[in-house]
């Protein structure tokens, strides 16, 4: 079909923002992706849906922006005489960007290639986080802020609207394709996590956030300490935890899977009442034998469960025996396993964000 190619070319050229704007948009998009990706780790409820959508759409526009950029700098990469030391950094940035995009796209199509030690989605997260400093360095080596002339109210608005709409259409298309082909990619909840079905310990993976991997805890020697803003500090043995409350709750891991299980245990509220939490207590912190910890506002903590059982079975070591936290409505990383201490406190615990990342490294 003669004449077709130039037609598409002209069309794309119209869509293409000025070079400086493309570069800065890439930086903005990558930063947005890292921030929204990290923030999405907290999301579990329908209120979070717009964030997940934004992450998908902006992620897909990066493909277009990268295309513009590559078309422009192609010769700097293919012509060896134009290589500079910073070219290596540029190539590395490109490779990492391609890694983030392919793992993201692979993921939404429901493929989960088996990789040792980590979940496939974590590789996407790794690429994404690496990309932010790389793009920042890349931008620094050729720092040229956008100028007024780069912006044209009508043209710029048109270009960015088309890119975002293209991203949204591509994502919708992927959803429809997934449904038509009936891939695993359809079997997900709003966070993108895929279902693990079945009941009990073997129905879902045992996950550690980063490096937590304690030896099995001897229930005979274990006890739960409750201390802090309480009238009576407690030391509770395993026998005191008959699984008197049964509750169905959904565990959604940021590694990209979820499971619905029947958890058996004791309400945190009962333990707090037994210890006599003081009037001014505001937060409850759950601490693992590994040092891993998380805090919840006391009202929410009261409703949480200290579980000894899952699907009618005693918890296995991997799932946090003898005792683990079950907090419906919170992402999996906050469901502390191998709990050995509860601190009743007056304030929250910002350091928990660091502690969960480094606990388990000796
Ligand atoms: N002490 C401790 N608790 C932990 C973790 C951990 O690494 N250490 N990982 C969390 C993460 S990321 C998830 S998704 C859930 C997984 O629970 P599971 O191993 O029973 O599937 O436990 C959470 N509790
Ligand atoms: Mo997780």
mmCIF file of C-alpha atoms in Angstrom, residues 6-324:
data_model
loop_
_atom_site.group_PDB
_atom_site.id
_atom_site.type_symbol
_atom_site.label_atom_id
_atom_site.label_comp_id
_atom_site.label_asym_id
_atom_site.label_seq_id
_atom_site.Cartn_x
_atom_site.Cartn_y
_atom_site.Cartn_z
ATOM 1 C CA UNK A 6 4.440 8.282 5.439
ATOM 2 C CA UNK A 7 0.845 8.771 6.543
ATOM 3 C CA UNK A 8 1.444 6.950 9.842
ATOM 4 C CA UNK A 9 4.770 8.735 10.171
ATOM 5 C CA UNK A 10 3.146 12.152 9.814
ATOM 6 C CA UNK A 11 0.517 11.199 12.323
ATOM 7 C CA UNK A 12 3.094 10.040 14.847
ATOM 8 C CA UNK A 13 5.155 13.164 14.272
ATOM 9 C CA UNK A 14 2.132 15.268 15.187
ATOM 10 C CA UNK A 15 1.699 13.264 18.361
ATOM 11 C CA UNK A 16 5.323 13.679 19.361
ATOM 12 C CA UNK A 17 6.074 16.376 21.966
ATOM 13 C CA UNK A 18 9.308 18.398 21.609
ATOM 14 C CA UNK A 19 12.472 16.493 22.680
ATOM 15 C CA UNK A 20 12.942 18.249 26.023
ATOM 16 C CA UNK A 21 9.348 17.596 26.919
ATOM 17 C CA UNK A 22 9.674 13.910 26.013
ATOM 18 C CA UNK A 23 12.682 13.595 28.317
ATOM 19 C CA UNK A 24 11.011 15.316 31.223
ATOM 20 C CA UNK A 25 7.788 13.427 30.675
ATOM 21 C CA UNK A 26 9.719 10.181 30.853
ATOM 22 C CA UNK A 27 11.192 11.286 34.145
ATOM 23 C CA UNK A 28 7.793 12.360 35.469
ATOM 24 C CA UNK A 29 6.157 9.126 34.307
ATOM 25 C CA UNK A 30 8.852 6.919 35.832
ATOM 26 C CA UNK A 31 8.644 8.806 39.130
ATOM 27 C CA UNK A 32 4.875 8.551 39.088
ATOM 28 C CA UNK A 33 5.103 4.820 38.421
ATOM 29 C CA UNK A 34 7.501 4.244 41.311
ATOM 30 C CA UNK A 35 5.387 6.315 43.701
ATOM 31 C CA UNK A 36 2.042 4.858 42.646
ATOM 32 C CA UNK A 37 3.534 1.357 42.630
ATOM 33 C CA UNK A 38 4.798 1.715 46.190
ATOM 34 C CA UNK A 39 1.595 3.368 47.343
ATOM 35 C CA UNK A 40 -0.418 0.544 45.796
ATOM 36 C CA UNK A 41 1.233 -1.776 48.333
ATOM 37 C CA UNK A 42 -1.253 -0.352 50.830
ATOM 38 C CA UNK A 43 -4.290 -0.811 48.607
ATOM 39 C CA UNK A 44 -6.903 -3.474 49.221
ATOM 40 C CA UNK A 45 -10.325 -1.849 48.876
ATOM 41 C CA UNK A 46 -12.284 -0.490 45.864
ATOM 42 C CA UNK A 47 -11.305 3.054 46.876
ATOM 43 C CA UNK A 48 -7.834 2.208 45.544
ATOM 44 C CA UNK A 49 -8.966 1.215 42.058
ATOM 45 C CA UNK A 50 -8.126 4.615 40.458
ATOM 46 C CA UNK A 51 -4.541 4.318 41.674
ATOM 47 C CA UNK A 52 -4.089 0.902 40.048
ATOM 48 C CA UNK A 53 -5.619 2.222 36.825
ATOM 49 C CA UNK A 54 -3.371 5.264 36.813
ATOM 50 C CA UNK A 55 -0.331 3.021 37.291
ATOM 51 C CA UNK A 56 -1.326 0.853 34.324
ATOM 52 C CA UNK A 57 -2.157 3.729 31.983
ATOM 53 C CA UNK A 58 0.905 5.840 32.731
ATOM 54 C CA UNK A 59 3.023 2.688 32.468
ATOM 55 C CA UNK A 60 1.748 2.099 28.940
ATOM 56 C CA UNK A 61 2.348 5.716 27.891
ATOM 57 C CA UNK A 62 6.007 5.173 28.782
ATOM 58 C CA UNK A 63 6.168 2.798 25.825
ATOM 59 C CA UNK A 64 5.092 5.611 23.475
ATOM 60 C CA UNK A 65 7.412 8.162 25.059
ATOM 61 C CA UNK A 66 10.314 5.727 24.838
ATOM 62 C CA UNK A 67 9.479 5.132 21.194
ATOM 63 C CA UNK A 68 9.695 8.889 20.461
ATOM 64 C CA UNK A 69 12.896 9.138 22.370
ATOM 65 C CA UNK A 70 14.529 6.155 20.668
ATOM 66 C CA UNK A 71 13.534 7.341 17.227
ATOM 67 C CA UNK A 72 15.303 10.604 18.018
ATOM 68 C CA UNK A 73 18.539 9.298 19.540
ATOM 69 C CA UNK A 74 18.782 6.117 17.452
ATOM 70 C CA UNK A 75 21.921 7.214 15.692
ATOM 71 C CA UNK A 76 23.709 8.064 18.919
ATOM 72 C CA UNK A 77 23.398 4.403 19.865
ATOM 73 C CA UNK A 78 24.021 2.688 16.525
ATOM 74 C CA UNK A 79 26.950 4.855 15.400
ATOM 75 C CA UNK A 80 30.006 3.895 17.459
ATOM 76 C CA UNK A 81 31.727 7.198 16.659
ATOM 77 C CA UNK A 82 29.041 9.025 18.607
ATOM 78 C CA UNK A 83 29.512 7.000 21.779
ATOM 79 C CA UNK A 84 30.351 8.862 24.956
ATOM 80 C CA UNK A 85 31.021 7.431 28.416
ATOM 81 C CA UNK A 86 27.467 8.408 29.343
ATOM 82 C CA UNK A 87 26.122 6.295 26.475
ATOM 83 C CA UNK A 88 26.661 3.241 28.661
ATOM 84 C CA UNK A 89 24.428 4.738 31.333
ATOM 85 C CA UNK A 90 21.817 5.489 28.710
ATOM 86 C CA UNK A 91 21.896 1.914 27.449
ATOM 87 C CA UNK A 92 21.608 0.587 30.994
ATOM 88 C CA UNK A 93 18.630 2.880 31.606
ATOM 89 C CA UNK A 94 17.013 1.600 28.436
ATOM 90 C CA UNK A 95 17.554 -2.031 29.424
ATOM 91 C CA UNK A 96 16.078 -1.487 32.893
ATOM 92 C CA UNK A 97 13.108 0.390 31.406
ATOM 93 C CA UNK A 98 12.522 -2.472 28.973
ATOM 94 C CA UNK A 99 12.739 -4.869 31.923
ATOM 95 C CA UNK A 100 10.137 -2.946 33.917
ATOM 96 C CA UNK A 101 7.799 -2.741 30.942
ATOM 97 C CA UNK A 102 8.068 -6.370 29.851
ATOM 98 C CA UNK A 103 7.654 -7.742 33.369
ATOM 99 C CA UNK A 104 4.639 -5.467 33.895
ATOM 100 C CA UNK A 105 3.022 -6.485 30.623
ATOM 101 C CA UNK A 106 3.846 -10.172 31.130
ATOM 102 C CA UNK A 107 2.268 -9.929 34.536
ATOM 103 C CA UNK A 108 -1.048 -8.463 33.410
ATOM 104 C CA UNK A 109 -1.330 -11.242 30.842
ATOM 105 C CA UNK A 110 -1.271 -13.677 33.715
ATOM 106 C CA UNK A 111 2.111 -15.286 33.040
ATOM 107 C CA UNK A 112 4.192 -15.884 36.107
ATOM 108 C CA UNK A 113 7.498 -17.352 35.015
ATOM 109 C CA UNK A 114 9.065 -19.296 37.868
ATOM 110 C CA UNK A 115 12.067 -17.532 39.302
ATOM 111 C CA UNK A 116 14.012 -18.761 42.306
ATOM 112 C CA UNK A 117 13.615 -16.987 45.667
ATOM 113 C CA UNK A 118 11.331 -14.127 44.647
ATOM 114 C CA UNK A 119 7.873 -13.728 43.193
ATOM 115 C CA UNK A 120 7.816 -12.652 39.547
ATOM 116 C CA UNK A 121 6.092 -9.400 40.407
ATOM 117 C CA UNK A 122 8.978 -8.449 42.718
ATOM 118 C CA UNK A 123 11.241 -8.365 39.675
ATOM 119 C CA UNK A 124 8.955 -5.763 38.146
ATOM 120 C CA UNK A 125 9.155 -3.782 41.377
ATOM 121 C CA UNK A 126 12.960 -4.092 41.384
ATOM 122 C CA UNK A 127 13.309 -2.813 37.803
ATOM 123 C CA UNK A 128 10.906 0.018 38.551
ATOM 124 C CA UNK A 129 12.741 1.217 41.637
ATOM 125 C CA UNK A 130 16.099 0.996 39.875
ATOM 126 C CA UNK A 131 14.773 3.085 37.020
ATOM 127 C CA UNK A 132 14.195 6.219 39.111
ATOM 128 C CA UNK A 133 17.862 6.946 39.972
ATOM 129 C CA UNK A 134 18.961 5.856 36.483
ATOM 130 C CA UNK A 135 16.614 8.291 34.763
ATOM 131 C CA UNK A 136 17.638 10.991 37.217
ATOM 132 C CA UNK A 137 21.352 10.483 36.416
ATOM 133 C CA UNK A 138 20.567 10.288 32.736
ATOM 134 C CA UNK A 139 18.730 13.590 32.915
ATOM 135 C CA UNK A 140 21.618 15.183 34.812
ATOM 136 C CA UNK A 141 24.177 14.276 32.166
ATOM 137 C CA UNK A 142 22.181 16.261 29.631
ATOM 138 C CA UNK A 143 20.268 18.764 31.711
ATOM 139 C CA UNK A 144 18.025 20.937 29.570
ATOM 140 C CA UNK A 145 14.878 22.163 31.275
ATOM 141 C CA UNK A 146 11.841 22.568 29.028
ATOM 142 C CA UNK A 147 11.299 26.077 27.662
ATOM 143 C CA UNK A 148 8.137 28.031 27.167
ATOM 144 C CA UNK A 149 8.315 27.354 23.452
ATOM 145 C CA UNK A 150 8.055 23.617 24.131
ATOM 146 C CA UNK A 151 4.499 24.161 25.321
ATOM 147 C CA UNK A 152 1.594 25.000 23.118
ATOM 148 C CA UNK A 153 -1.654 24.845 24.987
ATOM 149 C CA UNK A 154 -3.636 23.129 22.256
ATOM 150 C CA UNK A 155 -0.953 20.915 20.814
ATOM 151 C CA UNK A 156 0.507 19.824 24.159
ATOM 152 C CA UNK A 157 -2.915 19.034 25.590
ATOM 153 C CA UNK A 158 -3.802 17.043 22.482
ATOM 154 C CA UNK A 159 -0.533 15.098 22.550
ATOM 155 C CA UNK A 160 -0.769 14.089 26.175
ATOM 156 C CA UNK A 161 -4.482 13.305 26.012
ATOM 157 C CA UNK A 162 -3.931 11.015 23.045
ATOM 158 C CA UNK A 163 -1.084 9.243 24.845
ATOM 159 C CA UNK A 164 -3.141 8.683 27.991
ATOM 160 C CA UNK A 165 -6.165 7.528 26.029
ATOM 161 C CA UNK A 166 -3.927 5.179 24.030
ATOM 162 C CA UNK A 167 -2.668 3.772 27.332
ATOM 163 C CA UNK A 168 -6.195 3.251 28.640
ATOM 164 C CA UNK A 169 -7.349 1.644 25.386
ATOM 165 C CA UNK A 170 -4.314 -0.657 25.354
ATOM 166 C CA UNK A 171 -5.068 -1.759 28.896
ATOM 167 C CA UNK A 172 -8.755 -2.343 28.132
ATOM 168 C CA UNK A 173 -7.707 -4.283 25.043
ATOM 169 C CA UNK A 174 -5.450 -6.455 27.147
ATOM 170 C CA UNK A 175 -8.320 -7.172 29.548
ATOM 171 C CA UNK A 176 -10.599 -8.206 26.700
ATOM 172 C CA UNK A 177 -7.868 -10.332 25.126
ATOM 173 C CA UNK A 178 -7.236 -12.002 28.470
ATOM 174 C CA UNK A 179 -10.909 -12.783 28.814
ATOM 175 C CA UNK A 180 -11.173 -14.127 25.275
ATOM 176 C CA UNK A 181 -8.123 -16.343 25.723
ATOM 177 C CA UNK A 182 -9.206 -17.157 29.288
ATOM 178 C CA UNK A 183 -5.696 -16.700 30.692
ATOM 179 C CA UNK A 184 -4.747 -16.656 34.363
ATOM 180 C CA UNK A 185 -4.740 -12.902 33.980
ATOM 181 C CA UNK A 186 -8.524 -12.859 34.438
ATOM 182 C CA UNK A 187 -8.335 -14.511 37.811
ATOM 183 C CA UNK A 188 -7.428 -11.395 39.759
ATOM 184 C CA UNK A 189 -8.794 -8.914 42.221
ATOM 185 C CA UNK A 190 -8.565 -5.144 42.050
ATOM 186 C CA UNK A 191 -4.965 -5.116 43.264
ATOM 187 C CA UNK A 192 -3.989 -7.341 40.338
ATOM 188 C CA UNK A 193 -3.307 -10.257 42.679
ATOM 189 C CA UNK A 194 -4.150 -13.725 41.391
ATOM 190 C CA UNK A 195 -6.172 -16.210 43.373
ATOM 191 C CA UNK A 196 -4.683 -19.208 45.166
ATOM 192 C CA UNK A 197 -7.577 -21.517 45.879
ATOM 193 C CA UNK A 198 -7.951 -24.329 48.379
ATOM 194 C CA UNK A 199 -7.954 -24.508 52.145
ATOM 195 C CA UNK A 200 -5.291 -24.690 54.815
ATOM 196 C CA UNK A 201 -1.511 -24.403 54.974
ATOM 197 C CA UNK A 202 -0.766 -25.959 51.598
ATOM 198 C CA UNK A 203 -3.212 -23.832 49.637
ATOM 199 C CA UNK A 204 -1.017 -20.708 49.486
ATOM 200 C CA UNK A 205 2.688 -19.876 49.550
ATOM 201 C CA UNK A 206 4.645 -19.011 52.683
ATOM 202 C CA UNK A 207 6.123 -15.596 52.009
ATOM 203 C CA UNK A 208 8.686 -13.433 53.638
ATOM 204 C CA UNK A 209 8.820 -9.760 52.851
ATOM 205 C CA UNK A 210 12.570 -9.668 52.475
ATOM 206 C CA UNK A 211 14.844 -11.907 54.519
ATOM 207 C CA UNK A 212 12.844 -13.220 57.470
ATOM 208 C CA UNK A 213 13.514 -16.917 57.870
ATOM 209 C CA UNK A 214 13.534 -17.939 61.551
ATOM 210 C CA UNK A 215 14.002 -21.470 62.881
ATOM 211 C CA UNK A 216 10.721 -23.172 63.813
ATOM 212 C CA UNK A 217 9.424 -21.799 67.097
ATOM 213 C CA UNK A 218 9.064 -24.366 69.919
ATOM 214 C CA UNK A 219 5.521 -23.846 71.234
ATOM 215 C CA UNK A 220 6.561 -25.264 74.638
ATOM 216 C CA UNK A 221 9.147 -22.529 75.111
ATOM 217 C CA UNK A 222 7.249 -19.787 73.355
ATOM 218 C CA UNK A 223 5.030 -17.283 75.128
ATOM 219 C CA UNK A 224 3.345 -14.036 74.118
ATOM 220 C CA UNK A 225 4.319 -10.951 76.100
ATOM 221 C CA UNK A 226 1.844 -8.061 76.285
ATOM 222 C CA UNK A 227 3.341 -4.873 77.651
ATOM 223 C CA UNK A 228 3.438 -1.083 77.429
ATOM 224 C CA UNK A 229 0.358 1.006 78.172
ATOM 225 C CA UNK A 230 -1.383 -1.763 80.140
ATOM 226 C CA UNK A 231 -2.246 -2.185 83.808
ATOM 227 C CA UNK A 232 -1.009 -5.808 83.890
ATOM 228 C CA UNK A 233 1.882 -7.013 81.793
ATOM 229 C CA UNK A 234 1.010 -10.509 80.534
ATOM 230 C CA UNK A 235 2.901 -13.622 79.560
ATOM 231 C CA UNK A 236 0.587 -16.019 77.753
ATOM 232 C CA UNK A 237 1.467 -19.642 76.957
ATOM 233 C CA UNK A 238 0.379 -21.448 73.817
ATOM 234 C CA UNK A 239 -2.323 -23.372 75.758
ATOM 235 C CA UNK A 240 -4.153 -20.123 76.416
ATOM 236 C CA UNK A 241 -4.830 -19.706 72.713
ATOM 237 C CA UNK A 242 -7.736 -22.050 72.003
ATOM 238 C CA UNK A 243 -8.992 -21.071 68.524
ATOM 239 C CA UNK A 244 -12.318 -19.809 69.837
ATOM 240 C CA UNK A 245 -12.994 -17.324 67.047
ATOM 241 C CA UNK A 246 -13.241 -18.390 63.403
ATOM 242 C CA UNK A 247 -13.139 -15.758 60.713
ATOM 243 C CA UNK A 248 -12.895 -15.766 56.958
ATOM 244 C CA UNK A 249 -10.334 -13.247 55.762
ATOM 245 C CA UNK A 250 -8.550 -12.412 52.549
ATOM 246 C CA UNK A 251 -4.743 -12.322 52.550
ATOM 247 C CA UNK A 252 -3.421 -10.252 49.626
ATOM 248 C CA UNK A 253 0.357 -10.316 49.196
ATOM 249 C CA UNK A 254 2.128 -7.545 47.293
ATOM 250 C CA UNK A 255 3.982 -10.386 45.568
ATOM 251 C CA UNK A 256 0.842 -10.732 43.431
ATOM 252 C CA UNK A 257 -1.432 -13.433 44.879
ATOM 253 C CA UNK A 258 -4.319 -13.641 47.296
ATOM 254 C CA UNK A 259 -6.177 -16.328 49.176
ATOM 255 C CA UNK A 260 -9.374 -16.492 51.218
ATOM 256 C CA UNK A 261 -9.025 -18.669 54.307
ATOM 257 C CA UNK A 262 -10.861 -19.485 57.496
ATOM 258 C CA UNK A 263 -8.583 -18.340 60.312
ATOM 259 C CA UNK A 264 -8.939 -19.608 63.878
ATOM 260 C CA UNK A 265 -7.666 -17.710 66.898
ATOM 261 C CA UNK A 266 -8.319 -15.116 69.536
ATOM 262 C CA UNK A 267 -9.354 -11.484 69.049
ATOM 263 C CA UNK A 268 -6.656 -8.989 69.908
ATOM 264 C CA UNK A 269 -9.330 -7.033 71.823
ATOM 265 C CA UNK A 270 -9.691 -9.872 74.311
ATOM 266 C CA UNK A 271 -5.991 -9.949 74.967
ATOM 267 C CA UNK A 272 -5.949 -6.151 75.403
ATOM 268 C CA UNK A 273 -8.849 -6.352 77.857
ATOM 269 C CA UNK A 274 -7.079 -9.072 79.826
ATOM 270 C CA UNK A 275 -3.986 -6.877 80.060
ATOM 271 C CA UNK A 276 -6.035 -3.770 80.854
ATOM 272 C CA UNK A 277 -4.977 -1.429 78.049
ATOM 273 C CA UNK A 278 -5.028 2.118 79.423
ATOM 274 C CA UNK A 279 -7.465 4.822 78.285
ATOM 275 C CA UNK A 280 -4.829 6.799 76.431
ATOM 276 C CA UNK A 281 -3.421 3.842 74.488
ATOM 277 C CA UNK A 282 -3.576 4.643 70.757
ATOM 278 C CA UNK A 283 -1.589 2.010 68.858
ATOM 279 C CA UNK A 284 -0.817 -1.659 69.182
ATOM 280 C CA UNK A 285 2.467 -2.981 67.859
ATOM 281 C CA UNK A 286 2.939 -6.647 66.940
ATOM 282 C CA UNK A 287 6.508 -7.880 67.094
ATOM 283 C CA UNK A 288 7.837 -11.096 65.539
ATOM 284 C CA UNK A 289 10.603 -13.323 66.910
ATOM 285 C CA UNK A 290 12.664 -11.940 64.013
ATOM 286 C CA UNK A 291 12.120 -8.307 65.020
ATOM 287 C CA UNK A 292 9.731 -7.733 62.093
ATOM 288 C CA UNK A 293 6.877 -5.596 63.378
ATOM 289 C CA UNK A 294 3.783 -3.607 62.490
ATOM 290 C CA UNK A 295 1.457 -1.250 64.384
ATOM 291 C CA UNK A 296 -2.259 -0.694 64.045
ATOM 292 C CA UNK A 297 -4.531 1.975 65.526
ATOM 293 C CA UNK A 298 -5.990 0.395 68.643
ATOM 294 C CA UNK A 299 -9.603 0.292 67.399
ATOM 295 C CA UNK A 300 -8.559 -1.613 64.292
ATOM 296 C CA UNK A 301 -6.175 -3.792 66.296
ATOM 297 C CA UNK A 302 -9.006 -4.879 68.606
ATOM 298 C CA UNK A 303 -10.829 -6.443 65.653
ATOM 299 C CA UNK A 304 -7.745 -8.237 64.348
ATOM 300 C CA UNK A 305 -7.107 -11.890 65.104
ATOM 301 C CA UNK A 306 -4.156 -13.638 66.685
ATOM 302 C CA UNK A 307 -4.413 -16.843 64.692
ATOM 303 C CA UNK A 308 -3.169 -20.293 65.599
ATOM 304 C CA UNK A 309 -5.127 -22.088 62.867
ATOM 305 C CA UNK A 310 -5.872 -21.826 59.166
ATOM 306 C CA UNK A 311 -8.508 -23.856 57.332
ATOM 307 C CA UNK A 312 -9.020 -25.967 60.459
ATOM 308 C CA UNK A 313 -5.327 -26.926 60.628
ATOM 309 C CA UNK A 314 -2.703 -25.761 63.072
ATOM 310 C CA UNK A 315 -0.608 -23.067 61.400
ATOM 311 C CA UNK A 316 2.541 -24.448 59.824
ATOM 312 C CA UNK A 317 5.892 -22.896 60.640
ATOM 313 C CA UNK A 318 6.035 -21.148 57.260
ATOM 314 C CA UNK A 319 2.717 -19.443 57.873
ATOM 315 C CA UNK A 320 3.807 -18.080 61.247
ATOM 316 C CA UNK A 321 3.260 -20.744 63.944
ATOM 317 C CA UNK A 322 2.609 -20.591 66.789
ATOM 318 C CA UNK A 323 0.819 -17.247 66.371
ATOM 319 C CA UNK A 324 0.284 -14.786 63.522
#
